[in-house]
Amino acid sequence: MSSIIIPAAKSLTVTNKFPEKNLNKDRILVGCDGKCKYYSYLFFDISSIPCDVLILKAELVLFKTDNFYDDHNEAFFIRLLGDDFSSYTTYRNHPDDICNIKKEFYPITSKVAVTVDITDIILLWVKNKISNKGIVLYGRTKRIVTSFGSSKSEDEYVIPFIRVNCKKEQEHNKKDATIRQVRVTGTIGAQSKYDSVINLQVTRENGNTDNYYVADEYNNLDDSPLYIDKTYNIAIIPKESNGDQEEIVLYGAYKE
């Protein structure tokens, strides 16, 4: 097993305190103090991940710069970005998130670093199911704003990074896999784009859960609703055994 460290290539904070500006400094701010909201964006270049490896686990590591005490009631969230951000990004001109994959974490702790399991996100990125490699961090409570090191920090020890544990992927043939067909039906609104992600969860007999993902974009350019009826083939490797249980979760959101 090998480990790959991917530092954040870009970072940015936007806030309704300065709706026409952004904060591009050595810290990113996240949360809400009851009046001002702070959202922060991170972008990662994952080209260092080889195409022939099996992703075992991936974690986002954020280094705190304040609030070193324990309050496990303060939940913060991560969502995927559908658009890029730049030095012209502001609170009023911000990128959209593209689907309902949401990660929850609790950063108000006495520890220096906060880790968040984002294995499912990395799998989508590596398979190029979602082209944009950016995320947004935000909080929903109105009690606290906290800060983390940014990609621009002069102290390299507080720059956010993703740690990917992986191993060389072995060749498989069809006898090693269970092919599951998943049918998706629904209606897409007129003149709209809809991003969907199918998450096939397989709980093995030993209690471990394997996740398999398929992402797709439905683009309806017509002035009338578009009916979707599509079947996807998902390869489950290793193949299922007696006692394994499946659960299908469908995420989705309109892109524009």
Short mmCIF file of C-alpha atoms in Angstrom, two decimals:
data_model
loop_
_atom_site.label_atom_id
_atom_site.label_comp_id
_atom_site.label_asym_id
_atom_site.label_seq_id
_atom_site.Cartn_x
_atom_site.Cartn_y
_atom_site.Cartn_z
CA MET A 1 0.00 0.00 0.00
CA SER A 2 1.23 3.49 -0.81
CA SER A 3 0.16 6.95 0.32
CA ILE A 4 -0.13 10.03 -1.90
CA ILE A 5 -0.28 13.56 -0.48
CA ILE A 6 -2.12 16.16 -2.59
CA PRO A 7 -1.91 19.73 -1.24
CA ALA A 8 -4.64 22.23 -2.07
CA ALA A 9 -3.72 24.09 -5.25
CA LYS A 10 -6.18 26.96 -4.74
CA SER A 11 -8.29 28.33 -1.90
CA LEU A 12 -10.67 31.24 -1.40
CA THR A 13 -13.21 32.56 1.11
CA VAL A 14 -16.37 34.54 0.31
CA THR A 15 -18.69 36.26 2.78
CA ASN A 16 -21.84 38.36 2.80
CA LYS A 17 -19.87 40.86 4.88
CA PHE A 18 -18.09 41.82 1.65
CA PRO A 19 -20.50 40.56 -1.04
CA GLU A 20 -18.51 42.03 -3.95
CA LYS A 21 -15.09 40.87 -2.74
CA ASN A 22 -13.28 37.72 -1.66
CA LEU A 23 -10.67 36.84 0.95
CA ASN A 24 -7.59 35.22 -0.55
CA LYS A 25 -5.19 35.08 2.38
CA ASP A 26 -3.20 32.61 4.46
CA ARG A 27 -6.38 31.40 6.20
CA ILE A 28 -9.80 30.30 5.06
CA LEU A 29 -12.87 31.07 7.17
CA VAL A 30 -15.89 28.82 7.57
CA GLY A 31 -19.13 29.25 9.50
CA CYS A 32 -21.58 31.94 10.60
CA ASP A 33 -21.46 34.32 13.57
CA GLY A 34 -25.17 35.09 13.44
CA LYS A 35 -24.77 37.95 10.99
CA CYS A 36 -22.00 37.13 8.55
CA LYS A 37 -21.68 33.87 6.63
CA TYR A 38 -18.34 32.51 5.44
CA TYR A 39 -17.90 29.91 2.68
CA SER A 40 -14.51 28.60 1.62
CA TYR A 41 -13.44 26.84 -1.56
CA LEU A 42 -10.59 24.40 -2.12
CA PHE A 43 -9.29 22.98 -5.39
CA PHE A 44 -7.02 19.94 -5.80
CA ASP A 45 -4.94 18.73 -8.73
CA ILE A 46 -5.27 14.94 -8.54
CA SER A 47 -3.08 14.18 -11.57
CA SER A 48 -0.50 12.58 -9.25
CA ILE A 49 -2.87 9.64 -8.63
CA PRO A 50 -1.93 6.84 -11.08
CA CYS A 51 -4.74 5.51 -13.25
CA ASP A 52 -3.95 1.87 -12.42
CA VAL A 53 -4.37 1.95 -8.64
CA LEU A 54 -7.19 0.90 -6.35
CA ILE A 55 -8.26 3.65 -3.95
CA LEU A 56 -8.49 2.22 -0.44
CA LYS A 57 -9.17 5.40 1.52
CA ALA A 58 -8.95 9.16 1.08
CA GLU A 59 -9.02 11.83 3.76
CA LEU A 60 -9.16 15.61 3.65
CA VAL A 61 -6.83 17.06 6.29
CA LEU A 62 -7.51 20.60 7.51
CA PHE A 63 -5.22 22.38 9.96
CA LYS A 64 -6.96 24.61 12.48
CA THR A 65 -5.72 28.05 13.41
CA ASP A 66 -8.18 28.83 16.23
CA ASN A 67 -10.99 27.43 18.44
CA PHE A 68 -8.91 24.72 20.11
CA TYR A 69 -11.61 23.37 22.40
CA ASP A 70 -14.15 20.57 22.22
CA ASP A 71 -17.70 21.23 21.05
CA HIS A 72 -19.04 18.26 19.12
CA ASN A 73 -22.40 19.97 18.52
CA GLU A 74 -20.91 22.27 15.87
CA ALA A 75 -21.26 20.48 12.53
CA PHE A 76 -19.64 21.75 9.34
CA PHE A 77 -20.18 20.44 5.82
CA ILE A 78 -18.45 19.73 2.51
CA ARG A 79 -20.09 19.73 -0.90
CA LEU A 80 -18.76 19.23 -4.42
CA LEU A 81 -18.40 22.14 -6.84
CA GLY A 82 -19.76 22.11 -10.35
CA ASP A 83 -17.92 25.23 -11.51
CA ASP A 84 -14.44 26.65 -11.06
CA PHE A 85 -13.66 29.56 -8.77
CA SER A 86 -11.14 32.34 -9.39
CA SER A 87 -9.91 35.67 -8.05
CA TYR A 88 -13.17 37.15 -9.39
CA THR A 89 -15.38 34.83 -7.33
CA THR A 90 -17.48 36.67 -4.74
CA TYR A 91 -20.39 35.95 -2.42
CA ARG A 92 -22.77 37.21 -5.11
CA ASN A 93 -20.91 35.55 -7.97
CA HIS A 94 -20.07 32.10 -6.69
CA PRO A 95 -19.81 28.61 -8.25
CA ASP A 96 -22.68 26.17 -7.92
CA ASP A 97 -22.46 22.82 -6.20
CA ILE A 98 -23.62 20.04 -8.47
CA CYS A 99 -25.06 17.18 -6.44
CA ASN A 100 -26.29 16.18 -3.03
CA ILE A 101 -23.18 14.37 -1.85
CA LYS A 102 -22.57 16.07 1.49
CA LYS A 103 -19.91 15.25 4.04
CA GLU A 104 -20.33 16.24 7.69
CA PHE A 105 -17.48 16.90 10.11
CA TYR A 106 -16.91 18.45 13.53
CA PRO A 107 -13.87 20.76 13.56
CA ILE A 108 -14.31 22.33 17.00
CA THR A 109 -11.84 20.16 18.84
CA SER A 110 -8.65 20.55 20.83
CA LYS A 111 -6.74 18.73 18.10
CA VAL A 112 -4.53 20.61 15.66
CA ALA A 113 -5.80 18.80 12.54
CA VAL A 114 -9.25 17.70 11.41
CA THR A 115 -9.64 14.73 9.06
CA VAL A 116 -12.69 13.99 6.92
CA ASP A 117 -13.23 10.75 5.01
CA ILE A 118 -13.83 11.75 1.37
CA THR A 119 -13.17 8.38 -0.28
CA ASP A 120 -16.42 8.54 -2.24
CA ILE A 121 -15.53 11.99 -3.60
CA ILE A 122 -12.05 10.90 -4.70
CA LEU A 123 -13.51 7.85 -6.45
CA LEU A 124 -15.81 10.11 -8.46
CA TRP A 125 -12.91 12.41 -9.34
CA VAL A 126 -10.49 9.64 -10.29
CA LYS A 127 -13.05 8.00 -12.55
CA ASN A 128 -13.73 11.46 -14.05
CA LYS A 129 -17.41 11.11 -13.24
CA ILE A 130 -17.30 14.69 -11.97
CA SER A 131 -14.85 16.87 -13.87
CA ASN A 132 -14.44 19.71 -11.39
CA LYS A 133 -12.07 18.89 -8.54
CA GLY A 134 -13.25 21.56 -6.13
CA ILE A 135 -15.17 21.54 -2.85
CA VAL A 136 -16.92 24.11 -0.68
CA LEU A 137 -16.77 24.18 3.13
CA TYR A 138 -19.59 25.78 5.09
CA GLY A 139 -21.45 25.77 8.41
CA ARG A 140 -25.14 26.08 9.17
CA THR A 141 -25.24 27.14 12.80
CA LYS A 142 -25.21 30.81 13.72
CA ARG A 143 -22.79 30.57 16.58
CA ILE A 144 -19.25 30.19 15.35
CA VAL A 145 -16.72 30.99 12.64
CA THR A 146 -13.53 28.97 12.55
CA SER A 147 -10.43 29.13 10.37
CA PHE A 148 -8.00 26.74 8.72
CA GLY A 149 -4.73 27.10 6.87
CA SER A 150 -5.08 27.91 3.17
CA SER A 151 -3.16 27.07 0.01
CA LYS A 152 -1.49 30.49 0.26
CA SER A 153 -0.15 30.00 3.77
CA GLU A 154 3.55 30.77 4.18
CA ASP A 155 3.64 28.02 6.79
CA GLU A 156 3.61 24.85 4.66
CA TYR A 157 2.63 22.80 7.71
CA VAL A 158 -0.93 24.20 7.73
CA ILE A 159 -1.73 23.92 4.02
CA PRO A 160 -4.78 21.63 3.52
CA PHE A 161 -4.14 18.36 1.75
CA ILE A 162 -5.76 15.10 0.72
CA ARG A 163 -4.12 11.85 1.79
CA VAL A 164 -4.90 8.96 -0.57
CA ASN A 165 -4.11 5.38 0.41
CA CYS A 166 -3.98 3.10 -2.62
CA LYS A 167 -2.48 -0.07 -4.02
CA LYS A 168 -1.71 -1.47 -7.44
CA GLU A 169 -4.94 -2.69 -8.98
CA GLN A 170 -5.03 -6.31 -10.04
CA GLU A 171 -6.51 -7.48 -13.30
CA HIS A 172 -10.04 -8.83 -13.00
CA ASN A 173 -12.21 -10.73 -15.41
CA LYS A 174 -15.97 -11.07 -15.49
CA LYS A 175 -15.82 -14.17 -13.30
CA ASP A 176 -14.44 -11.99 -10.48
CA ALA A 177 -17.35 -9.51 -10.63
CA THR A 178 -21.08 -9.30 -10.05
CA ILE A 179 -22.73 -7.14 -12.72
CA ARG A 180 -25.72 -5.32 -11.29
CA GLN A 181 -28.17 -3.46 -13.51
CA VAL A 182 -29.68 -0.31 -12.02
CA ARG A 183 -32.60 1.36 -13.75
CA VAL A 184 -33.15 5.09 -13.27
CA THR A 185 -36.41 6.80 -14.22
CA GLY A 186 -37.60 10.34 -13.71
CA THR A 187 -38.38 13.67 -15.34
CA ILE A 188 -35.97 16.55 -16.00
CA GLY A 189 -37.40 20.05 -16.16
CA ALA A 190 -37.39 22.07 -19.36
CA GLN A 191 -34.24 23.98 -20.34
CA SER A 192 -32.14 22.52 -17.55
CA LYS A 193 -29.21 20.27 -16.70
CA TYR A 194 -29.38 17.64 -13.98
CA ASP A 195 -26.40 15.82 -12.45
CA SER A 196 -27.08 12.45 -10.85
CA VAL A 197 -24.92 10.00 -8.94
CA ILE A 198 -25.86 6.38 -8.28
CA ASN A 199 -24.26 4.96 -5.15
CA LEU A 200 -24.53 1.17 -4.96
CA GLN A 201 -23.62 0.17 -1.41
CA VAL A 202 -22.71 -3.46 -0.80
CA THR A 203 -22.50 -4.52 2.84
CA ARG A 204 -20.37 -7.62 3.00
CA GLU A 205 -21.05 -10.54 5.30
CA ASN A 206 -18.16 -9.40 7.53
CA GLY A 207 -19.80 -5.99 8.06
CA ASN A 208 -17.57 -3.96 5.72
CA THR A 209 -19.30 -1.73 3.15
CA ASP A 210 -18.04 -1.25 -0.41
CA ASN A 211 -19.31 1.71 -2.44
CA TYR A 212 -19.65 1.76 -6.24
CA TYR A 213 -20.54 4.95 -8.12
CA VAL A 214 -21.89 5.95 -11.50
CA ALA A 215 -22.40 9.62 -12.40
CA ASP A 216 -24.30 11.06 -15.34
CA GLU A 217 -25.53 14.41 -16.61
CA TYR A 218 -28.91 14.87 -18.28
CA ASN A 219 -29.06 17.91 -20.54
CA ASN A 220 -32.57 18.96 -21.57
CA LEU A 221 -32.46 21.77 -24.14
CA ASP A 222 -36.16 21.52 -24.98
CA ASP A 223 -38.97 23.71 -23.71
CA SER A 224 -40.81 20.65 -22.39
CA PRO A 225 -39.87 18.17 -19.63
CA LEU A 226 -37.59 15.25 -20.54
CA TYR A 227 -38.49 11.74 -19.36
CA ILE A 228 -35.51 9.61 -18.31
CA ASP A 229 -35.48 5.82 -18.46
CA LYS A 230 -31.91 4.54 -18.44
CA THR A 231 -30.21 1.36 -17.23
CA TYR A 232 -26.64 1.32 -15.91
CA ASN A 233 -24.36 -1.70 -15.52
CA ILE A 234 -22.31 -1.54 -12.33
CA ALA A 235 -19.46 -4.00 -11.76
CA ILE A 236 -19.14 -5.17 -8.16
CA ILE A 237 -15.57 -6.36 -7.47
CA PRO A 238 -14.98 -8.66 -5.71
CA LYS A 239 -18.14 -10.48 -6.67
CA GLU A 240 -20.94 -10.80 -4.16
CA SER A 241 -21.24 -13.74 -1.80
CA ASN A 242 -24.22 -15.19 0.01
CA GLY A 243 -25.04 -12.87 2.89
CA ASP A 244 -23.96 -9.66 1.14
CA GLN A 245 -26.65 -6.97 1.09
CA GLU A 246 -27.20 -4.17 -1.43
CA GLU A 247 -28.61 -0.67 -1.04
CA ILE A 248 -28.97 1.89 -3.81
CA VAL A 249 -28.80 5.61 -3.04
CA LEU A 250 -29.50 8.17 -5.77
CA TYR A 251 -28.15 11.71 -5.43
CA GLY A 252 -28.96 14.54 -7.77
CA ALA A 253 -29.31 18.26 -8.28
CA TYR A 254 -30.00 20.76 -11.03
CA LYS A 255 -26.84 22.40 -12.32
CA GLU A 256 -28.47 25.42 -13.90
#
